[in-house]
Amino acid sequence: MNPTVWFLTSNQGKLAEAAHHFANFGITVQRLEVPDGAVVEPQASDLETVAEAKLRQALAHLPHEGAMVMVEDAGLFVEALDGFPGVYSSYVHDTVGNQGMTRLLEHLQSEDPVMEKRLRAASFQAVAALWDGERILFGKGECKGSIASESQGDGGFGYDPIFIPADLDEDGEPLPPDVLGAVSTHGKTFGAVEVDLKHRFSHRRRALEDLMRQFPSPGPDR
Ligand code: IMP
């Protein structure tokens, strides 16, 4: 039987992205269900602290002894807003939404599209924290890009319809806005492209990859 990672999330999009990723390593992902209110998100200034606090709370709800449990926390960091909404991304999305976010950046315009992308620079960041049965491992990932002037596409979730990823070179590294890369959405947002293409840029995939680099090769049944 494949080893299983129990993922604490209520977000089907995240669950699907993680399952897709871990399948490459022969690992099954299942959703970890906990009673309502059992895991509280702390107020903290960085994603790592939030992820660790949630993971420690989740350890009280292991499905069986020795089980592997993972949490993943992400946020949108806008340069012109000094990194806001960052750790408050969920709250900001639930309150003002994508429309509110684009309105906040309305003044950042230029006739030069490359300059406009620079003014509207942002990144998604993700931290995955995994309890491997003995210790906590952390993986980090980033996806650079910019905020669109208006919402585009209805795919993905969260801020996807307003986030345009920066093109990537052959090695998967982000490129400046005036360079056409080997991997590109051609100016489309994550909300307007297929999941497979988003996956090539994804901060979440990068965080999970970083995690897997530290993970002992899939061993005993868990
Ligand atoms: P959390 O990691 O679920 O707390 O995410 C914080 C906020 O960022 C939520 O509003 C999510 O919808 C949003 N978010 C996280 N990851 C992504 C992503 O890959 N695309 C778009 N929005 C995201």
Tab-separated table of N, CA, C and O in Angstrom, residues 61-171:
chain	number	residue	atom	x	y	z
A	61	HIS	N	-5.009	15.314	16.202
A	61	HIS	CA	-6.100	14.634	15.487
A	61	HIS	C	-5.566	13.649	14.455
A	61	HIS	O	-6.158	13.465	13.392
A	62	LEU	N	-4.431	13.017	14.774
A	62	LEU	CA	-3.847	12.053	13.836
A	62	LEU	C	-4.832	10.917	13.586
A	62	LEU	O	-5.444	10.404	14.525
A	63	PRO	N	-4.971	10.487	12.343
A	63	PRO	CA	-5.887	9.365	12.062
A	63	PRO	C	-5.374	8.056	12.648
A	63	PRO	O	-6.151	7.154	12.939
A	64	HIS	N	-4.047	7.913	12.797
A	64	HIS	CA	-3.465	6.751	13.472
A	64	HIS	C	-2.042	7.113	13.893
A	64	HIS	O	-1.454	8.069	13.370
A	65	GLU	N	-1.501	6.331	14.782
A	65	GLU	CA	-0.167	6.643	15.286
A	65	GLU	C	0.874	6.599	14.155
A	65	GLU	O	0.816	5.706	13.300
A	66	GLY	N	1.754	7.569	14.129
A	66	GLY	CA	2.809	7.584	13.111
A	66	GLY	C	2.366	8.178	11.783
A	66	GLY	O	3.136	8.196	10.827
A	67	ALA	N	1.103	8.634	11.711
A	67	ALA	CA	0.602	9.175	10.437
A	67	ALA	C	1.373	10.438	10.054
A	67	ALA	O	1.824	11.187	10.920
A	68	MET	N	1.490	10.666	8.752
A	68	MET	CA	2.128	11.896	8.255
A	68	MET	C	1.031	12.924	7.993
A	68	MET	O	0.015	12.604	7.370
A	69	VAL	N	1.260	14.141	8.491
A	69	VAL	CA	0.242	15.192	8.351
A	69	VAL	C	0.885	16.430	7.725
A	69	VAL	O	2.028	16.774	8.052
A	70	MET	N	0.137	17.077	6.853
A	70	MET	CA	0.684	18.269	6.194
A	70	MET	C	-0.311	19.427	6.250
A	70	MET	O	-1.522	19.220	6.174
A	71	VAL	N	0.211	20.622	6.407
A	71	VAL	CA	-0.590	21.831	6.192
A	71	VAL	C	0.177	22.688	5.191
A	71	VAL	O	1.392	22.544	5.039
A	72	GLU	N	-0.557	23.545	4.544
A	72	GLU	CA	0.103	24.409	3.562
A	72	GLU	C	-0.569	25.775	3.645
A	72	GLU	O	-1.792	25.857	3.688
A	73	ASP	N	0.251	26.785	3.733
A	73	ASP	CA	-0.295	28.132	3.849
A	73	ASP	C	0.296	29.001	2.756
A	73	ASP	O	1.500	28.984	2.537
A	74	ALA	N	-0.575	29.779	2.131
A	74	ALA	CA	-0.088	30.607	1.024
A	74	ALA	C	-0.599	32.023	1.183
A	74	ALA	O	-1.518	32.283	1.966
A	75	GLY	N	-0.012	32.928	0.441
A	75	GLY	CA	-0.486	34.306	0.461
A	75	GLY	C	-0.012	35.049	-0.771
A	75	GLY	O	0.924	34.626	-1.453
A	76	LEU	N	-0.698	36.150	-1.025
A	76	LEU	CA	-0.343	37.030	-2.136
A	76	LEU	C	0.371	38.246	-1.563
A	76	LEU	O	-0.158	38.898	-0.649
A	77	PHE	N	1.562	38.531	-2.074
A	77	PHE	CA	2.378	39.627	-1.552
A	77	PHE	C	2.569	40.659	-2.658
A	77	PHE	O	3.226	40.372	-3.664
A	78	VAL	N	1.970	41.850	-2.475
A	78	VAL	CA	2.030	42.897	-3.508
A	78	VAL	C	3.122	43.900	-3.147
A	78	VAL	O	3.093	44.491	-2.062
A	79	GLU	N	4.081	44.068	-4.067
A	79	GLU	CA	5.243	44.931	-3.761
A	79	GLU	C	4.847	46.359	-3.417
A	79	GLU	O	5.329	46.935	-2.447
A	80	ALA	N	3.928	46.943	-4.217
A	80	ALA	CA	3.559	48.350	-4.005
A	80	ALA	C	2.820	48.553	-2.680
A	80	ALA	O	2.664	49.681	-2.213
A	81	LEU	N	2.374	47.443	-2.077
A	81	LEU	CA	1.677	47.529	-0.781
A	81	LEU	C	2.556	46.950	0.325
A	81	LEU	O	2.043	46.480	1.348
A	82	ASP	N	3.878	46.958	0.093
A	82	ASP	CA	4.832	46.428	1.081
A	82	ASP	C	4.495	45.004	1.532
A	82	ASP	O	4.634	44.667	2.714
A	83	GLY	N	4.028	44.203	0.594
A	83	GLY	CA	3.776	42.795	0.906
A	83	GLY	C	2.354	42.476	1.336
A	83	GLY	O	2.001	41.309	1.510
A	84	PHE	N	1.525	43.483	1.520
A	84	PHE	CA	0.113	43.245	1.847
A	84	PHE	C	-0.565	42.599	0.636
A	84	PHE	O	-0.171	42.931	-0.486
A	85	PRO	N	-1.548	41.723	0.754
A	85	PRO	CA	-2.151	41.247	1.993
A	85	PRO	C	-1.371	40.138	2.710
A	85	PRO	O	-1.673	39.849	3.858
A	86	GLY	N	-0.376	39.491	2.060
A	86	GLY	CA	0.480	38.530	2.749
A	86	GLY	C	-0.272	37.532	3.623
A	86	GLY	O	-1.160	36.817	3.140
A	87	VAL	N	0.068	37.518	4.918
A	87	VAL	CA	-0.586	36.542	5.817
A	87	VAL	C	-2.079	36.855	6.023
A	87	VAL	O	-2.804	36.041	6.580
A	88	TYR	N	-2.517	38.011	5.559
A	88	TYR	CA	-3.947	38.362	5.683
A	88	TYR	C	-4.717	38.074	4.388
A	88	TYR	O	-5.847	38.529	4.215
A	89	SER	N	-4.103	37.326	3.474
A	89	SER	CA	-4.702	37.123	2.145
A	89	SER	C	-6.104	36.529	2.202
A	89	SER	O	-6.985	36.933	1.442
A	90	SER	N	-6.283	35.588	3.103
A	90	SER	CA	-7.580	34.921	3.178
A	90	SER	C	-8.661	35.918	3.597
A	90	SER	O	-9.721	36.004	2.973
A	91	TYR	N	-8.345	36.672	4.635
A	91	TYR	CA	-9.302	37.656	5.161
A	91	TYR	C	-9.633	38.709	4.097
A	91	TYR	O	-10.795	39.041	3.864
A	92	VAL	N	-8.601	39.199	3.432
A	92	VAL	CA	-8.805	40.244	2.412
A	92	VAL	C	-9.635	39.682	1.254
A	92	VAL	O	-10.557	40.335	0.744
A	93	HIS	N	-9.357	38.440	0.881
A	93	HIS	CA	-10.129	37.852	-0.220
A	93	HIS	C	-11.589	37.664	0.174
A	93	HIS	O	-12.499	37.933	-0.607
A	94	ASP	N	-11.804	37.227	1.411
A	94	ASP	CA	-13.190	37.021	1.874
A	94	ASP	C	-13.947	38.335	2.016
A	94	ASP	O	-15.169	38.361	1.944
A	95	THR	N	-13.234	39.420	2.294
A	95	THR	CA	-13.934	40.690	2.528
A	95	THR	C	-14.049	41.521	1.244
A	95	THR	O	-15.139	41.677	0.699
A	96	VAL	N	-12.932	42.004	0.705
A	96	VAL	CA	-13.039	42.877	-0.480
A	96	VAL	C	-12.901	42.124	-1.806
A	96	VAL	O	-13.268	42.651	-2.861
A	97	GLY	N	-12.354	40.889	-1.760
A	97	GLY	CA	-12.282	40.062	-2.976
A	97	GLY	C	-11.328	40.604	-4.030
A	97	GLY	O	-10.580	41.560	-3.807
A	98	ASN	N	-11.389	39.979	-5.189
A	98	ASN	CA	-10.479	40.369	-6.276
A	98	ASN	C	-10.765	41.781	-6.770
A	98	ASN	O	-9.847	42.509	-7.156
A	99	GLN	N	-12.042	42.152	-6.730
A	99	GLN	CA	-12.398	43.493	-7.190
A	99	GLN	C	-11.782	44.556	-6.287
A	99	GLN	O	-11.250	45.563	-6.759
A	100	GLY	N	-11.836	44.303	-4.990
A	100	GLY	CA	-11.258	45.241	-4.030
A	100	GLY	C	-9.755	45.359	-4.213
A	100	GLY	O	-9.180	46.439	-4.102
A	101	MET	N	-9.137	44.231	-4.515
A	101	MET	CA	-7.683	44.203	-4.699
A	101	MET	C	-7.296	45.024	-5.934
A	101	MET	O	-6.351	45.822	-5.889
A	102	THR	N	-8.009	44.838	-7.028
A	102	THR	CA	-7.662	45.597	-8.243
A	102	THR	C	-7.957	47.087	-8.019
A	102	THR	O	-7.233	47.943	-8.502
A	103	ARG	N	-8.981	47.379	-7.245
A	103	ARG	CA	-9.304	48.786	-6.973
A	103	ARG	C	-8.177	49.455	-6.162
A	103	ARG	O	-7.820	50.597	-6.401
A	104	LEU	N	-7.623	48.686	-5.219
A	104	LEU	CA	-6.514	49.210	-4.401
A	104	LEU	C	-5.312	49.616	-5.253
A	104	LEU	O	-4.523	50.477	-4.860
A	105	LEU	N	-5.161	48.957	-6.403
A	105	LEU	CA	-3.976	49.192	-7.245
A	105	LEU	C	-4.297	50.009	-8.497
A	105	LEU	O	-3.451	50.149	-9.392
A	106	GLU	N	-5.499	50.546	-8.535
A	106	GLU	CA	-5.988	51.262	-9.725
A	106	GLU	C	-5.035	52.352	-10.206
A	106	GLU	O	-4.883	52.585	-11.397
A	107	HIS	N	-4.399	53.024	-9.229
A	107	HIS	CA	-3.530	54.146	-9.577
A	107	HIS	C	-2.221	53.714	-10.236
A	107	HIS	O	-1.497	54.544	-10.765
A	108	LEU	N	-1.912	52.412	-10.200
A	108	LEU	CA	-0.636	51.950	-10.753
A	108	LEU	C	-0.813	51.624	-12.237
A	108	LEU	O	-1.085	50.491	-12.610
A	109	GLN	N	-0.702	52.655	-13.042
A	109	GLN	CA	-0.911	52.493	-14.480
A	109	GLN	C	0.233	53.121	-15.244
A	109	GLN	O	0.853	54.065	-14.759
A	110	SER	N	0.479	52.608	-16.441
A	110	SER	CA	1.473	53.238	-17.312
A	110	SER	C	1.088	52.932	-18.753
A	110	SER	O	0.460	51.897	-19.035
A	111	GLU	N	1.481	53.831	-19.664
A	111	GLU	CA	1.205	53.556	-21.082
A	111	GLU	C	2.108	52.440	-21.583
A	111	GLU	O	1.808	51.782	-22.565
A	112	ASP	N	3.219	52.245	-20.881
A	112	ASP	CA	4.154	51.185	-21.261
A	112	ASP	C	3.771	49.913	-20.480
A	112	ASP	O	3.875	49.871	-19.255
A	113	PRO	N	3.328	48.856	-21.206
A	113	PRO	CA	2.843	47.644	-20.509
A	113	PRO	C	3.907	46.987	-19.631
A	113	PRO	O	3.586	46.403	-18.596
A	114	VAL	N	5.191	47.084	-20.064
A	114	VAL	CA	6.261	46.475	-19.266
A	114	VAL	C	6.409	47.230	-17.945
A	114	VAL	O	6.503	46.627	-16.863
A	115	MET	N	6.382	48.564	-18.042
A	115	MET	CA	6.469	49.397	-16.828
A	115	MET	C	5.276	49.122	-15.909
A	115	MET	O	5.424	49.012	-14.690
A	116	GLU	N	4.104	48.957	-16.515
A	116	GLU	CA	2.906	48.702	-15.695
A	116	GLU	C	3.053	47.383	-14.919
A	116	GLU	O	2.712	47.298	-13.744
A	117	LYS	N	3.609	46.371	-15.584
A	117	LYS	CA	3.818	45.090	-14.883
A	117	LYS	C	4.782	45.269	-13.714
A	117	LYS	O	4.632	44.650	-12.668
A	118	ARG	N	5.798	46.110	-13.935
A	118	ARG	CA	6.770	46.338	-12.841
A	118	ARG	C	6.083	47.013	-11.668
A	118	ARG	O	6.292	46.659	-10.509
A	119	LEU	N	5.247	48.024	-11.987
A	119	LEU	CA	4.550	48.761	-10.922
A	119	LEU	C	3.617	47.845	-10.130
A	119	LEU	O	3.416	48.027	-8.939
A	120	ARG	N	3.067	46.854	-10.849
A	120	ARG	CA	2.050	45.997	-10.230
A	120	ARG	C	2.623	44.637	-9.816
A	120	ARG	O	1.885	43.663	-9.681
A	121	ALA	N	3.954	44.609	-9.587
A	121	ALA	CA	4.628	43.347	-9.248
A	121	ALA	C	4.085	42.737	-7.959
A	121	ALA	O	3.761	43.447	-6.999
A	122	ALA	N	3.972	41.416	-7.967
A	122	ALA	CA	3.455	40.689	-6.795
A	122	ALA	C	3.988	39.265	-6.847
A	122	ALA	O	4.527	38.838	-7.872
A	123	SER	N	3.843	38.547	-5.749
A	123	SER	CA	4.203	37.127	-5.805
A	123	SER	C	3.268	36.334	-4.909
A	123	SER	O	2.731	36.859	-3.929
A	124	PHE	N	3.059	35.104	-5.315
A	124	PHE	CA	2.415	34.146	-4.423
A	124	PHE	C	3.534	33.448	-3.665
A	124	PHE	O	4.559	33.090	-4.269
A	125	GLN	N	3.344	33.261	-2.380
A	125	GLN	CA	4.319	32.476	-1.616
A	125	GLN	C	3.570	31.381	-0.876
A	125	GLN	O	2.417	31.585	-0.473
A	126	ALA	N	4.230	30.251	-0.744
A	126	ALA	CA	3.604	29.123	-0.040
A	126	ALA	C	4.612	28.473	0.893
A	126	ALA	O	5.800	28.401	0.571
A	127	VAL	N	4.119	28.024	2.023
A	127	VAL	CA	4.925	27.226	2.947
A	127	VAL	C	4.141	25.954	3.244
A	127	VAL	O	2.972	26.011	3.620
A	128	ALA	N	4.786	24.811	3.000
A	128	ALA	CA	4.172	23.532	3.359
A	128	ALA	C	4.915	23.005	4.580
A	128	ALA	O	6.145	23.055	4.622
A	129	ALA	N	4.182	22.549	5.580
A	129	ALA	CA	4.809	21.971	6.775
A	129	ALA	C	4.301	20.545	6.915
A	129	ALA	O	3.083	20.301	6.848
A	130	LEU	N	5.225	19.609	7.040
A	130	LEU	CA	4.862	18.184	7.097
A	130	LEU	C	5.400	17.548	8.370
A	130	LEU	O	6.599	17.667	8.666
A	131	TRP	N	4.526	16.882	9.080
A	131	TRP	CA	4.943	16.035	10.208
A	131	TRP	C	5.201	14.665	9.615
A	131	TRP	O	4.281	14.031	9.082
A	132	ASP	N	6.460	14.202	9.631
A	132	ASP	CA	6.744	12.925	8.961
A	132	ASP	C	6.660	11.732	9.925
A	132	ASP	O	7.101	10.639	9.613
A	133	GLY	N	6.098	12.002	11.095
A	133	GLY	CA	5.967	10.934	12.090
A	133	GLY	C	6.948	11.146	13.227
A	133	GLY	O	6.783	10.598	14.324
A	134	GLU	N	8.000	11.962	12.936
A	134	GLU	CA	9.034	12.194	13.955
A	134	GLU	C	9.394	13.659	14.124
A	134	GLU	O	9.778	14.115	15.175
A	135	ARG	N	9.311	14.395	12.999
A	135	ARG	CA	9.723	15.804	13.064
A	135	ARG	C	8.944	16.605	12.021
A	135	ARG	O	8.270	16.026	11.165
A	136	ILE	N	9.117	17.955	12.110
A	136	ILE	CA	8.424	18.818	11.146
A	136	ILE	C	9.406	19.258	10.067
A	136	ILE	O	10.503	19.752	10.365
A	137	LEU	N	9.022	19.061	8.816
A	137	LEU	CA	9.819	19.537	7.680
A	137	LEU	C	9.076	20.709	7.045
A	137	LEU	O	7.841	20.714	6.993
A	138	PHE	N	9.831	21.697	6.558
A	138	PHE	CA	9.211	22.846	5.895
A	138	PHE	C	9.666	22.922	4.441
A	138	PHE	O	10.846	22.720	4.151
A	139	GLY	N	8.743	23.250	3.556
A	139	GLY	CA	9.089	23.503	2.154
A	139	GLY	C	8.554	24.867	1.763
A	139	GLY	O	7.451	25.240	2.176
A	140	LYS	N	9.345	25.614	0.984
A	140	LYS	CA	8.905	26.954	0.595
A	140	LYS	C	8.889	27.091	-0.925
A	140	LYS	O	9.753	26.528	-1.599
A	141	GLY	N	7.939	27.883	-1.404
A	141	GLY	CA	7.873	28.118	-2.846
A	141	GLY	C	7.351	29.502	-3.152
A	141	GLY	O	6.582	30.075	-2.368
A	142	GLU	N	7.803	30.027	-4.287
A	142	GLU	CA	7.366	31.368	-4.680
A	142	GLU	C	7.010	31.359	-6.155
A	142	GLU	O	7.591	30.619	-6.938
A	143	CYS	N	6.043	32.190	-6.521
A	143	CYS	CA	5.717	32.402	-7.933
A	143	CYS	C	5.625	33.899	-8.147
A	143	CYS	O	4.768	34.561	-7.560
A	144	LYS	N	6.528	34.433	-8.971
A	144	LYS	CA	6.534	35.880	-9.213
A	144	LYS	C	5.568	36.219	-10.332
A	144	LYS	O	5.302	35.397	-11.211
A	145	GLY	N	5.085	37.466	-10.306
A	145	GLY	CA	4.164	37.887	-11.353
A	145	GLY	C	3.683	39.301	-11.110
A	145	GLY	O	4.397	40.113	-10.493
A	146	SER	N	2.470	39.574	-11.561
A	146	SER	CA	1.906	40.921	-11.377
A	146	SER	C	0.385	40.818	-11.278
A	146	SER	O	-0.205	39.801	-11.632
A	147	ILE	N	-0.196	41.909	-10.796
A	147	ILE	CA	-1.655	41.933	-10.621
A	147	ILE	C	-2.300	42.572	-11.851
A	147	ILE	O	-1.916	43.675	-12.264
A	148	ALA	N	-3.267	41.868	-12.424
A	148	ALA	CA	-3.968	42.358	-13.613
A	148	ALA	C	-4.817	43.578	-13.244
A	148	ALA	O	-5.179	43.763	-12.077
A	149	SER	N	-5.131	44.407	-14.244
A	149	SER	CA	-5.947	45.590	-13.929
A	149	SER	C	-7.411	45.202	-13.735
A	149	SER	O	-8.167	45.928	-13.099
A	150	GLU	N	-7.801	44.062	-14.312
A	150	GLU	CA	-9.157	43.568	-14.018
A	150	GLU	C	-9.165	42.046	-14.027
A	150	GLU	O	-8.272	41.412	-14.588
A	151	SER	N	-10.183	41.501	-13.417
A	151	SER	CA	-10.317	40.063	-13.283
A	151	SER	C	-10.462	39.419	-14.672
A	151	SER	O	-11.098	39.987	-15.551
A	152	GLN	N	-9.829	38.245	-14.823
A	152	GLN	CA	-9.865	37.586	-16.130
A	152	GLN	C	-9.918	36.070	-15.939
A	152	GLN	O	-9.072	35.503	-15.266
A	153	GLY	N	-10.937	35.418	-16.506
A	153	GLY	CA	-11.076	33.966	-16.416
A	153	GLY	C	-11.780	33.568	-15.129
A	153	GLY	O	-11.762	34.309	-14.142
A	154	ASP	N	-12.401	32.396	-15.155
A	154	ASP	CA	-13.089	31.967	-13.928
A	154	ASP	C	-12.579	30.607	-13.463
A	154	ASP	O	-13.243	29.910	-12.719
A	155	GLY	N	-11.360	30.243	-13.907
A	155	GLY	CA	-10.763	28.986	-13.448
A	155	GLY	C	-10.029	29.195	-12.132
A	155	GLY	O	-9.955	30.317	-11.618
A	156	GLY	N	-9.477	28.098	-11.599
A	156	GLY	CA	-8.667	28.176	-10.373
A	156	GLY	C	-9.486	28.612	-9.178
A	156	GLY	O	-10.684	28.369	-9.093
A	157	PHE	N	-8.837	29.285	-8.264
A	157	PHE	CA	-9.528	29.726	-7.046
A	157	PHE	C	-8.838	30.973	-6.513
A	157	PHE	O	-7.777	31.396	-7.022
A	158	GLY	N	-9.412	31.552	-5.473
A	158	GLY	CA	-8.794	32.693	-4.797
A	158	GLY	C	-8.435	33.826	-5.757
A	158	GLY	O	-9.253	34.299	-6.557
A	159	TYR	N	-7.169	34.234	-5.679
A	159	TYR	CA	-6.693	35.366	-6.476
A	159	TYR	C	-6.299	34.976	-7.913
A	159	TYR	O	-5.792	35.822	-8.654
A	160	ASP	N	-6.518	33.732	-8.302
A	160	ASP	CA	-6.084	33.295	-9.645
A	160	ASP	C	-6.547	34.225	-10.774
A	160	ASP	O	-5.753	34.530	-11.670
A	161	PRO	N	-7.811	34.707	-10.761
A	161	PRO	CA	-8.252	35.540	-11.894
A	161	PRO	C	-7.569	36.905	-11.996
A	161	PRO	O	-7.728	37.591	-13.005
A	162	ILE	N	-6.799	37.313	-10.974
A	162	ILE	CA	-6.133	38.627	-11.088
A	162	ILE	C	-4.604	38.496	-11.047
A	162	ILE	O	-3.904	39.498	-10.994
A	163	PHE	N	-4.092	37.275	-11.088
A	163	PHE	CA	-2.634	37.103	-11.001
A	163	PHE	C	-2.063	36.625	-12.338
A	163	PHE	O	-2.457	35.572	-12.856
A	164	ILE	N	-1.126	37.417	-12.872
A	164	ILE	CA	-0.444	37.045	-14.125
A	164	ILE	C	0.969	36.595	-13.765
A	164	ILE	O	1.772	37.387	-13.260
A	165	PRO	N	1.301	35.309	-13.977
A	165	PRO	CA	2.649	34.863	-13.590
A	165	PRO	C	3.706	35.408	-14.541
A	165	PRO	O	3.432	35.603	-15.732
A	166	ALA	N	4.903	35.647	-14.019
A	166	ALA	CA	6.030	36.038	-14.870
A	166	ALA	C	6.434	34.822	-15.706
A	166	ALA	O	6.373	33.689	-15.224
A	167	ASP	N	6.858	35.066	-16.951
A	167	ASP	CA	7.339	33.963	-17.797
A	167	ASP	C	8.524	33.267	-17.133
A	167	ASP	O	9.243	33.880	-16.332
A	168	LEU	N	8.722	32.005	-17.513
A	168	LEU	CA	9.834	31.230	-16.948
A	168	LEU	C	10.834	30.873	-18.044
A	168	LEU	O	10.427	30.644	-19.203
A	169	ASP	N	12.108	30.787	-17.679
A	169	ASP	CA	13.098	30.318	-18.654
A	169	ASP	C	13.113	28.784	-18.666
A	169	ASP	O	12.311	28.145	-17.976
A	170	GLU	N	14.023	28.197	-19.430
A	170	GLU	CA	14.055	26.722	-19.582
A	170	GLU	C	14.268	26.020	-18.250
A	170	GLU	O	13.888	24.873	-18.076
A	171	ASP	N	14.911	26.722	-17.302
A	171	ASP	CA	15.161	26.097	-15.994
A	171	ASP	C	14.051	26.371	-14.990
A	171	ASP	O	14.188	26.053	-13.804
